[in-house]
Amino acid sequence: MSGSVSGRSPLGLVWRRKKLLVLPGVTVAVVGGVAGLVVWAEVLLGGSLVLGVAGLVVLSFLAVFGHAALLIAAADALRGRPVGVRSSYGRAAGRVPGIAAWAPISAAQLLGAVSVVGAAWSLGSYLVVPAMVLDGVGVRDAMRSSRETYRRDRAGFIRGTSVLATPFLLTFLPSVVVFFVGLTATDRRLGAMLVGCAGLFLGAGATVTASLFGVFRARLYLESKGAVVAAEPVSDVSPVE
């Protein structure tokens, strides 16, 4: 497996299969919108720990569900099958119990990701969601198999995730700068335009990054299970769409 982890870039597959950008784009928009509502409610209530924790779990569920649909679509593409947006969401809906069980753990990982231990935990759990979504594996078994796969090729995991984070990293700092320039602008119309552009730019970077990670994650899981990955996937023609 070590040779396949970093061998083929997901970028070519995403370029050929534009639906792999639609799915994370929807997730980024939905999660961003709900996050805005949670922040607004927190400000309105003067800060609420219960609301904050509940909001984080809900956001985690939405993010994991969206990523589950992307993994299903990516696995179809990697196997040379047609990719369907609605069919991917429909199949992800069949995994809701497992996704709901994983959402609080994923939220805890997000909070702990700033530490070395938290980062290692996240990488060790990298293939949990693919196992749950693609093969219906339970959370405990999925965590065990994910850790075993991670131990076999730590370097490949770290190298792959670092490279694929590039689109987000390249858009994050400029977006933050433009956002604060917009907030401090004396012209309200110009300020609102700059804030909106910053959000769109950051959202685009997050969408591309999420799509690449989805393909990378699906490929890792399929190859760890010995599945055959198509070199040149067929074109998108789906009766479901």
PDB file of N, CA and C in Angstrom, residues 70-153:
ATOM      1  N   LEU A  70     -19.770  12.266  -0.374  1.00  0.00           N
ATOM      2  CA  LEU A  70     -18.613  12.462  -1.257  1.00  0.00           C
ATOM      3  C   LEU A  70     -17.788  11.190  -1.377  1.00  0.00           C
ATOM      4  N   LEU A  71     -17.583  10.479  -0.268  1.00  0.00           N
ATOM      5  CA  LEU A  71     -16.823   9.232  -0.299  1.00  0.00           C
ATOM      6  C   LEU A  71     -17.502   8.192  -1.192  1.00  0.00           C
ATOM      7  N   ILE A  72     -18.809   8.131  -1.116  1.00  0.00           N
ATOM      8  CA  ILE A  72     -19.557   7.191  -1.956  1.00  0.00           C
ATOM      9  C   ILE A  72     -19.364   7.537  -3.428  1.00  0.00           C
ATOM     10  N   ALA A  73     -19.477   8.828  -3.747  1.00  0.00           N
ATOM     11  CA  ALA A  73     -19.292   9.262  -5.137  1.00  0.00           C
ATOM     12  C   ALA A  73     -17.857   9.018  -5.597  1.00  0.00           C
ATOM     13  N   ALA A  74     -16.895   9.320  -4.731  1.00  0.00           N
ATOM     14  CA  ALA A  74     -15.483   9.120  -5.085  1.00  0.00           C
ATOM     15  C   ALA A  74     -15.180   7.645  -5.300  1.00  0.00           C
ATOM     16  N   ALA A  75     -15.732   6.787  -4.444  1.00  0.00           N
ATOM     17  CA  ALA A  75     -15.505   5.350  -4.605  1.00  0.00           C
ATOM     18  C   ALA A  75     -16.092   4.858  -5.919  1.00  0.00           C
ATOM     19  N   ASP A  76     -17.274   5.378  -6.295  1.00  0.00           N
ATOM     20  CA  ASP A  76     -17.863   5.007  -7.588  1.00  0.00           C
ATOM     21  C   ASP A  76     -16.946   5.433  -8.732  1.00  0.00           C
ATOM     22  N   ALA A  77     -16.439   6.659  -8.641  1.00  0.00           N
ATOM     23  CA  ALA A  77     -15.559   7.160  -9.703  1.00  0.00           C
ATOM     24  C   ALA A  77     -14.280   6.332  -9.791  1.00  0.00           C
ATOM     25  N   LEU A  78     -13.719   6.000  -8.649  1.00  0.00           N
ATOM     26  CA  LEU A  78     -12.475   5.229  -8.623  1.00  0.00           C
ATOM     27  C   LEU A  78     -12.671   3.807  -9.149  1.00  0.00           C
ATOM     28  N   ARG A  79     -13.882   3.300  -9.033  1.00  0.00           N
ATOM     29  CA  ARG A  79     -14.193   1.965  -9.543  1.00  0.00           C
ATOM     30  C   ARG A  79     -14.644   1.999 -10.993  1.00  0.00           C
ATOM     31  N   GLY A  80     -14.630   3.196 -11.601  1.00  0.00           N
ATOM     32  CA  GLY A  80     -15.025   3.323 -12.994  1.00  0.00           C
ATOM     33  C   GLY A  80     -16.522   3.330 -13.209  1.00  0.00           C
ATOM     34  N   ARG A  81     -17.285   3.688 -12.166  1.00  0.00           N
ATOM     35  CA  ARG A  81     -18.738   3.718 -12.266  1.00  0.00           C
ATOM     36  C   ARG A  81     -19.230   5.153 -12.424  1.00  0.00           C
ATOM     37  N   PRO A  82     -20.462   5.331 -12.926  1.00  0.00           N
ATOM     38  CA  PRO A  82     -21.034   6.677 -13.004  1.00  0.00           C
ATOM     39  C   PRO A  82     -21.213   7.271 -11.611  1.00  0.00           C
ATOM     40  N   VAL A  83     -21.098   8.581 -11.514  1.00  0.00           N
ATOM     41  CA  VAL A  83     -21.266   9.285 -10.237  1.00  0.00           C
ATOM     42  C   VAL A  83     -22.611   9.995 -10.234  1.00  0.00           C
ATOM     43  N   GLY A  84     -23.407   9.767  -9.205  1.00  0.00           N
ATOM     44  CA  GLY A  84     -24.702  10.421  -9.067  1.00  0.00           C
ATOM     45  C   GLY A  84     -24.763  11.214  -7.775  1.00  0.00           C
ATOM     46  N   VAL A  85     -25.180  12.467  -7.860  1.00  0.00           N
ATOM     47  CA  VAL A  85     -25.256  13.322  -6.671  1.00  0.00           C
ATOM     48  C   VAL A  85     -26.384  12.866  -5.757  1.00  0.00           C
ATOM     49  N   ARG A  86     -27.592  12.776  -6.301  1.00  0.00           N
ATOM     50  CA  ARG A  86     -28.732  12.371  -5.470  1.00  0.00           C
ATOM     51  C   ARG A  86     -28.584  10.947  -4.968  1.00  0.00           C
ATOM     52  N   SER A  87     -28.072  10.065  -5.804  1.00  0.00           N
ATOM     53  CA  SER A  87     -27.914   8.675  -5.370  1.00  0.00           C
ATOM     54  C   SER A  87     -26.867   8.572  -4.258  1.00  0.00           C
ATOM     55  N   SER A  88     -25.847   9.415  -4.303  1.00  0.00           N
ATOM     56  CA  SER A  88     -24.823   9.407  -3.251  1.00  0.00           C
ATOM     57  C   SER A  88     -25.418   9.859  -1.927  1.00  0.00           C
ATOM     58  N   TYR A  89     -26.239  10.905  -1.970  1.00  0.00           N
ATOM     59  CA  TYR A  89     -26.909  11.353  -0.753  1.00  0.00           C
ATOM     60  C   TYR A  89     -27.868  10.289  -0.229  1.00  0.00           C
ATOM     61  N   GLY A  90     -28.567   9.637  -1.147  1.00  0.00           N
ATOM     62  CA  GLY A  90     -29.508   8.596  -0.742  1.00  0.00           C
ATOM     63  C   GLY A  90     -28.811   7.429  -0.061  1.00  0.00           C
ATOM     64  N   ARG A  91     -27.675   7.019  -0.587  1.00  0.00           N
ATOM     65  CA  ARG A  91     -26.936   5.908   0.028  1.00  0.00           C
ATOM     66  C   ARG A  91     -26.300   6.337   1.350  1.00  0.00           C
ATOM     67  N   ALA A  92     -25.880   7.606   1.441  1.00  0.00           N
ATOM     68  CA  ALA A  92     -25.341   8.111   2.709  1.00  0.00           C
ATOM     69  C   ALA A  92     -26.427   8.143   3.773  1.00  0.00           C
ATOM     70  N   ALA A  93     -27.666   8.440   3.364  1.00  0.00           N
ATOM     71  CA  ALA A  93     -28.776   8.473   4.324  1.00  0.00           C
ATOM     72  C   ALA A  93     -28.982   7.105   4.962  1.00  0.00           C
ATOM     73  N   GLY A  94     -28.645   6.043   4.239  1.00  0.00           N
ATOM     74  CA  GLY A  94     -28.767   4.697   4.801  1.00  0.00           C
ATOM     75  C   GLY A  94     -27.734   4.406   5.879  1.00  0.00           C
ATOM     76  N   ARG A  95     -26.732   5.286   6.021  1.00  0.00           N
ATOM     77  CA  ARG A  95     -25.682   5.115   7.036  1.00  0.00           C
ATOM     78  C   ARG A  95     -25.817   6.135   8.166  1.00  0.00           C
ATOM     79  N   VAL A  96     -26.975   6.771   8.292  1.00  0.00           N
ATOM     80  CA  VAL A  96     -27.163   7.821   9.291  1.00  0.00           C
ATOM     81  C   VAL A  96     -26.890   7.366  10.724  1.00  0.00           C
ATOM     82  N   PRO A  97     -27.327   6.163  11.152  1.00  0.00           N
ATOM     83  CA  PRO A  97     -27.020   5.756  12.533  1.00  0.00           C
ATOM     84  C   PRO A  97     -25.526   5.764  12.843  1.00  0.00           C
ATOM     85  N   GLY A  98     -24.724   5.214  11.941  1.00  0.00           N
ATOM     86  CA  GLY A  98     -23.280   5.213  12.148  1.00  0.00           C
ATOM     87  C   GLY A  98     -22.701   6.614  12.110  1.00  0.00           C
ATOM     88  N   ILE A  99     -23.200   7.451  11.187  1.00  0.00           N
ATOM     89  CA  ILE A  99     -22.728   8.826  11.089  1.00  0.00           C
ATOM     90  C   ILE A  99     -23.047   9.593  12.362  1.00  0.00           C
ATOM     91  N   ALA A 100     -24.256   9.386  12.896  1.00  0.00           N
ATOM     92  CA  ALA A 100     -24.662  10.055  14.136  1.00  0.00           C
ATOM     93  C   ALA A 100     -23.790   9.607  15.304  1.00  0.00           C
ATOM     94  N   ALA A 101     -23.400   8.338  15.317  1.00  0.00           N
ATOM     95  CA  ALA A 101     -22.541   7.835  16.394  1.00  0.00           C
ATOM     96  C   ALA A 101     -21.136   8.407  16.290  1.00  0.00           C
ATOM     97  N   TRP A 102     -20.676   8.656  15.071  1.00  0.00           N
ATOM     98  CA  TRP A 102     -19.327   9.158  14.878  1.00  0.00           C
ATOM     99  C   TRP A 102     -19.238  10.673  15.047  1.00  0.00           C
ATOM    100  N   ALA A 103     -20.330  11.398  14.837  1.00  0.00           N
ATOM    101  CA  ALA A 103     -20.302  12.865  14.853  1.00  0.00           C
ATOM    102  C   ALA A 103     -19.720  13.452  16.144  1.00  0.00           C
ATOM    103  N   PRO A 104     -20.123  13.004  17.348  1.00  0.00           N
ATOM    104  CA  PRO A 104     -19.521  13.580  18.564  1.00  0.00           C
ATOM    105  C   PRO A 104     -18.020  13.283  18.667  1.00  0.00           C
ATOM    106  N   ILE A 105     -17.605  12.099  18.212  1.00  0.00           N
ATOM    107  CA  ILE A 105     -16.181  11.754  18.241  1.00  0.00           C
ATOM    108  C   ILE A 105     -15.416  12.654  17.283  1.00  0.00           C
ATOM    109  N   SER A 106     -15.990  12.900  16.117  1.00  0.00           N
ATOM    110  CA  SER A 106     -15.354  13.775  15.134  1.00  0.00           C
ATOM    111  C   SER A 106     -15.227  15.191  15.679  1.00  0.00           C
ATOM    112  N   ALA A 107     -16.258  15.654  16.404  1.00  0.00           N
ATOM    113  CA  ALA A 107     -16.204  16.988  17.012  1.00  0.00           C
ATOM    114  C   ALA A 107     -15.096  17.058  18.049  1.00  0.00           C
ATOM    115  N   ALA A 108     -14.956  16.009  18.845  1.00  0.00           N
ATOM    116  CA  ALA A 108     -13.888  15.968  19.852  1.00  0.00           C
ATOM    117  C   ALA A 108     -12.520  15.967  19.181  1.00  0.00           C
ATOM    118  N   GLN A 109     -12.397  15.262  18.054  1.00  0.00           N
ATOM    119  CA  GLN A 109     -11.137  15.256  17.312  1.00  0.00           C
ATOM    120  C   GLN A 109     -10.795  16.653  16.805  1.00  0.00           C
ATOM    121  N   LEU A 110     -11.820  17.369  16.346  1.00  0.00           N
ATOM    122  CA  LEU A 110     -11.596  18.724  15.841  1.00  0.00           C
ATOM    123  C   LEU A 110     -11.055  19.628  16.943  1.00  0.00           C
ATOM    124  N   LEU A 111     -11.612  19.499  18.137  1.00  0.00           N
ATOM    125  CA  LEU A 111     -11.155  20.309  19.265  1.00  0.00           C
ATOM    126  C   LEU A 111      -9.738  19.932  19.691  1.00  0.00           C
ATOM    127  N   GLY A 112      -9.408  18.642  19.554  1.00  0.00           N
ATOM    128  CA  GLY A 112      -8.089  18.182  19.980  1.00  0.00           C
ATOM    129  C   GLY A 112      -7.038  18.207  18.899  1.00  0.00           C
ATOM    130  N   ALA A 113      -7.419  18.639  17.684  1.00  0.00           N
ATOM    131  CA  ALA A 113      -6.496  18.587  16.545  1.00  0.00           C
ATOM    132  C   ALA A 113      -5.299  19.518  16.698  1.00  0.00           C
ATOM    133  N   VAL A 114      -5.415  20.512  17.580  1.00  0.00           N
ATOM    134  CA  VAL A 114      -4.309  21.455  17.747  1.00  0.00           C
ATOM    135  C   VAL A 114      -3.130  20.825  18.489  1.00  0.00           C
ATOM    136  N   SER A 115      -3.382  19.734  19.200  1.00  0.00           N
ATOM    137  CA  SER A 115      -2.307  19.075  19.935  1.00  0.00           C
ATOM    138  C   SER A 115      -1.712  17.955  19.103  1.00  0.00           C
ATOM    139  N   VAL A 116      -0.511  17.535  19.448  1.00  0.00           N
ATOM    140  CA  VAL A 116       0.146  16.433  18.737  1.00  0.00           C
ATOM    141  C   VAL A 116      -0.653  15.156  18.894  1.00  0.00           C
ATOM    142  N   VAL A 117      -1.161  14.917  20.116  1.00  0.00           N
ATOM    143  CA  VAL A 117      -1.956  13.712  20.377  1.00  0.00           C
ATOM    144  C   VAL A 117      -3.237  13.740  19.561  1.00  0.00           C
ATOM    145  N   GLY A 118      -3.885  14.914  19.516  1.00  0.00           N
ATOM    146  CA  GLY A 118      -5.127  15.037  18.753  1.00  0.00           C
ATOM    147  C   GLY A 118      -4.910  14.833  17.266  1.00  0.00           C
ATOM    148  N   ALA A 119      -3.797  15.360  16.746  1.00  0.00           N
ATOM    149  CA  ALA A 119      -3.490  15.193  15.324  1.00  0.00           C
ATOM    150  C   ALA A 119      -3.248  13.728  14.991  1.00  0.00           C
ATOM    151  N   ALA A 120      -2.502  13.023  15.854  1.00  0.00           N
ATOM    152  CA  ALA A 120      -2.246  11.600  15.637  1.00  0.00           C
ATOM    153  C   ALA A 120      -3.538  10.800  15.712  1.00  0.00           C
ATOM    154  N   TRP A 121      -4.424  11.191  16.626  1.00  0.00           N
ATOM    155  CA  TRP A 121      -5.728  10.526  16.752  1.00  0.00           C
ATOM    156  C   TRP A 121      -6.542  10.693  15.476  1.00  0.00           C
ATOM    157  N   SER A 122      -6.539  11.913  14.934  1.00  0.00           N
ATOM    158  CA  SER A 122      -7.288  12.172  13.705  1.00  0.00           C
ATOM    159  C   SER A 122      -6.747  11.350  12.543  1.00  0.00           C
ATOM    160  N   LEU A 123      -5.417  11.314  12.406  1.00  0.00           N
ATOM    161  CA  LEU A 123      -4.823  10.537  11.318  1.00  0.00           C
ATOM    162  C   LEU A 123      -5.085   9.047  11.508  1.00  0.00           C
ATOM    163  N   GLY A 124      -5.021   8.573  12.754  1.00  0.00           N
ATOM    164  CA  GLY A 124      -5.284   7.166  13.020  1.00  0.00           C
ATOM    165  C   GLY A 124      -6.718   6.768  12.752  1.00  0.00           C
ATOM    166  N   SER A 125      -7.624   7.760  12.744  1.00  0.00           N
ATOM    167  CA  SER A 125      -9.046   7.497  12.478  1.00  0.00           C
ATOM    168  C   SER A 125      -9.438   7.882  11.062  1.00  0.00           C
ATOM    169  N   TYR A 126      -8.450   8.089  10.210  1.00  0.00           N
ATOM    170  CA  TYR A 126      -8.682   8.651   8.875  1.00  0.00           C
ATOM    171  C   TYR A 126      -9.604   7.797   8.012  1.00  0.00           C
ATOM    172  N   LEU A 127      -9.574   6.480   8.201  1.00  0.00           N
ATOM    173  CA  LEU A 127     -10.371   5.593   7.347  1.00  0.00           C
ATOM    174  C   LEU A 127     -11.612   5.048   8.057  1.00  0.00           C
ATOM    175  N   VAL A 128     -11.977   5.657   9.164  1.00  0.00           N
ATOM    176  CA  VAL A 128     -13.172   5.200   9.885  1.00  0.00           C
ATOM    177  C   VAL A 128     -14.435   5.443   9.063  1.00  0.00           C
ATOM    178  N   VAL A 129     -14.617   6.675   8.602  1.00  0.00           N
ATOM    179  CA  VAL A 129     -15.834   7.010   7.851  1.00  0.00           C
ATOM    180  C   VAL A 129     -15.939   6.216   6.545  1.00  0.00           C
ATOM    181  N   PRO A 130     -14.861   6.072   5.763  1.00  0.00           N
ATOM    182  CA  PRO A 130     -14.979   5.221   4.573  1.00  0.00           C
ATOM    183  C   PRO A 130     -15.415   3.797   4.895  1.00  0.00           C
ATOM    184  N   ALA A 131     -14.873   3.210   5.975  1.00  0.00           N
ATOM    185  CA  ALA A 131     -15.260   1.847   6.341  1.00  0.00           C
ATOM    186  C   ALA A 131     -16.732   1.780   6.728  1.00  0.00           C
ATOM    187  N   MET A 132     -17.201   2.780   7.477  1.00  0.00           N
ATOM    188  CA  MET A 132     -18.592   2.812   7.909  1.00  0.00           C
ATOM    189  C   MET A 132     -19.539   3.008   6.731  1.00  0.00           C
ATOM    190  N   VAL A 133     -19.162   3.919   5.835  1.00  0.00           N
ATOM    191  CA  VAL A 133     -20.063   4.305   4.755  1.00  0.00           C
ATOM    192  C   VAL A 133     -20.035   3.311   3.598  1.00  0.00           C
ATOM    193  N   LEU A 134     -18.845   2.879   3.209  1.00  0.00           N
ATOM    194  CA  LEU A 134     -18.723   2.020   2.027  1.00  0.00           C
ATOM    195  C   LEU A 134     -19.019   0.552   2.319  1.00  0.00           C
ATOM    196  N   ASP A 135     -18.718   0.103   3.545  1.00  0.00           N
ATOM    197  CA  ASP A 135     -18.904  -1.314   3.862  1.00  0.00           C
ATOM    198  C   ASP A 135     -19.793  -1.573   5.073  1.00  0.00           C
ATOM    199  N   GLY A 136     -20.348  -0.510   5.677  1.00  0.00           N
ATOM    200  CA  GLY A 136     -21.238  -0.687   6.809  1.00  0.00           C
ATOM    201  C   GLY A 136     -20.567  -1.228   8.060  1.00  0.00           C
ATOM    202  N   VAL A 137     -19.273  -0.978   8.217  1.00  0.00           N
ATOM    203  CA  VAL A 137     -18.523  -1.458   9.381  1.00  0.00           C
ATOM    204  C   VAL A 137     -18.900  -0.631  10.603  1.00  0.00           C
ATOM    205  N   GLY A 138     -18.990  -1.248  11.770  1.00  0.00           N
ATOM    206  CA  GLY A 138     -19.292  -0.541  12.995  1.00  0.00           C
ATOM    207  C   GLY A 138     -18.165   0.380  13.416  1.00  0.00           C
ATOM    208  N   VAL A 139     -18.482   1.348  14.290  1.00  0.00           N
ATOM    209  CA  VAL A 139     -17.497   2.351  14.693  1.00  0.00           C
ATOM    210  C   VAL A 139     -16.258   1.712  15.307  1.00  0.00           C
ATOM    211  N   ARG A 140     -16.442   0.783  16.220  1.00  0.00           N
ATOM    212  CA  ARG A 140     -15.299   0.176  16.915  1.00  0.00           C
ATOM    213  C   ARG A 140     -14.394  -0.578  15.946  1.00  0.00           C
ATOM    214  N   ASP A 141     -14.994  -1.418  15.095  1.00  0.00           N
ATOM    215  CA  ASP A 141     -14.189  -2.177  14.126  1.00  0.00           C
ATOM    216  C   ASP A 141     -13.525  -1.253  13.108  1.00  0.00           C
ATOM    217  N   ALA A 142     -14.241  -0.202  12.727  1.00  0.00           N
ATOM    218  CA  ALA A 142     -13.682   0.749  11.755  1.00  0.00           C
ATOM    219  C   ALA A 142     -12.477   1.469  12.346  1.00  0.00           C
ATOM    220  N   MET A 143     -12.544   1.820  13.619  1.00  0.00           N
ATOM    221  CA  MET A 143     -11.421   2.494  14.265  1.00  0.00           C
ATOM    222  C   MET A 143     -10.210   1.566  14.358  1.00  0.00           C
ATOM    223  N   ARG A 144     -10.454   0.308  14.660  1.00  0.00           N
ATOM    224  CA  ARG A 144      -9.352  -0.642  14.771  1.00  0.00           C
ATOM    225  C   ARG A 144      -8.655  -0.841  13.424  1.00  0.00           C
ATOM    226  N   SER A 145      -9.434  -1.059  12.372  1.00  0.00           N
ATOM    227  CA  SER A 145      -8.827  -1.286  11.055  1.00  0.00           C
ATOM    228  C   SER A 145      -8.139  -0.026  10.538  1.00  0.00           C
ATOM    229  N   SER A 146      -8.699   1.151  10.860  1.00  0.00           N
ATOM    230  CA  SER A 146      -8.085   2.403  10.428  1.00  0.00           C
ATOM    231  C   SER A 146      -6.728   2.591  11.102  1.00  0.00           C
ATOM    232  N   ARG A 147      -6.649   2.303  12.389  1.00  0.00           N
ATOM    233  CA  ARG A 147      -5.368   2.420  13.091  1.00  0.00           C
ATOM    234  C   ARG A 147      -4.317   1.471  12.514  1.00  0.00           C
ATOM    235  N   GLU A 148      -4.745   0.251  12.187  1.00  0.00           N
ATOM    236  CA  GLU A 148      -3.804  -0.721  11.616  1.00  0.00           C
ATOM    237  C   GLU A 148      -3.270  -0.242  10.267  1.00  0.00           C
ATOM    238  N   THR A 149      -4.158   0.299   9.441  1.00  0.00           N
ATOM    239  CA  THR A 149      -3.729   0.799   8.134  1.00  0.00           C
ATOM    240  C   THR A 149      -2.798   1.987   8.291  1.00  0.00           C
ATOM    241  N   TYR A 150      -3.111   2.861   9.237  1.00  0.00           N
ATOM    242  CA  TYR A 150      -2.270   4.038   9.475  1.00  0.00           C
ATOM    243  C   TYR A 150      -0.872   3.641   9.947  1.00  0.00           C
ATOM    244  N   ARG A 151      -0.794   2.651  10.809  1.00  0.00           N
ATOM    245  CA  ARG A 151       0.511   2.220  11.316  1.00  0.00           C
ATOM    246  C   ARG A 151       1.399   1.665  10.200  1.00  0.00           C
ATOM    247  N   ARG A 152       0.778   1.068   9.167  1.00  0.00           N
ATOM    248  CA  ARG A 152       1.555   0.489   8.075  1.00  0.00           C
ATOM    249  C   ARG A 152       2.205   1.551   7.197  1.00  0.00           C
ATOM    250  N   ASP A 153       1.620   2.757   7.162  1.00  0.00           N
ATOM    251  CA  ASP A 153       2.187   3.778   6.268  1.00  0.00           C
ATOM    252  C   ASP A 153       1.913   5.180   6.814  1.00  0.00           C
TER     253      ASP A 153
END
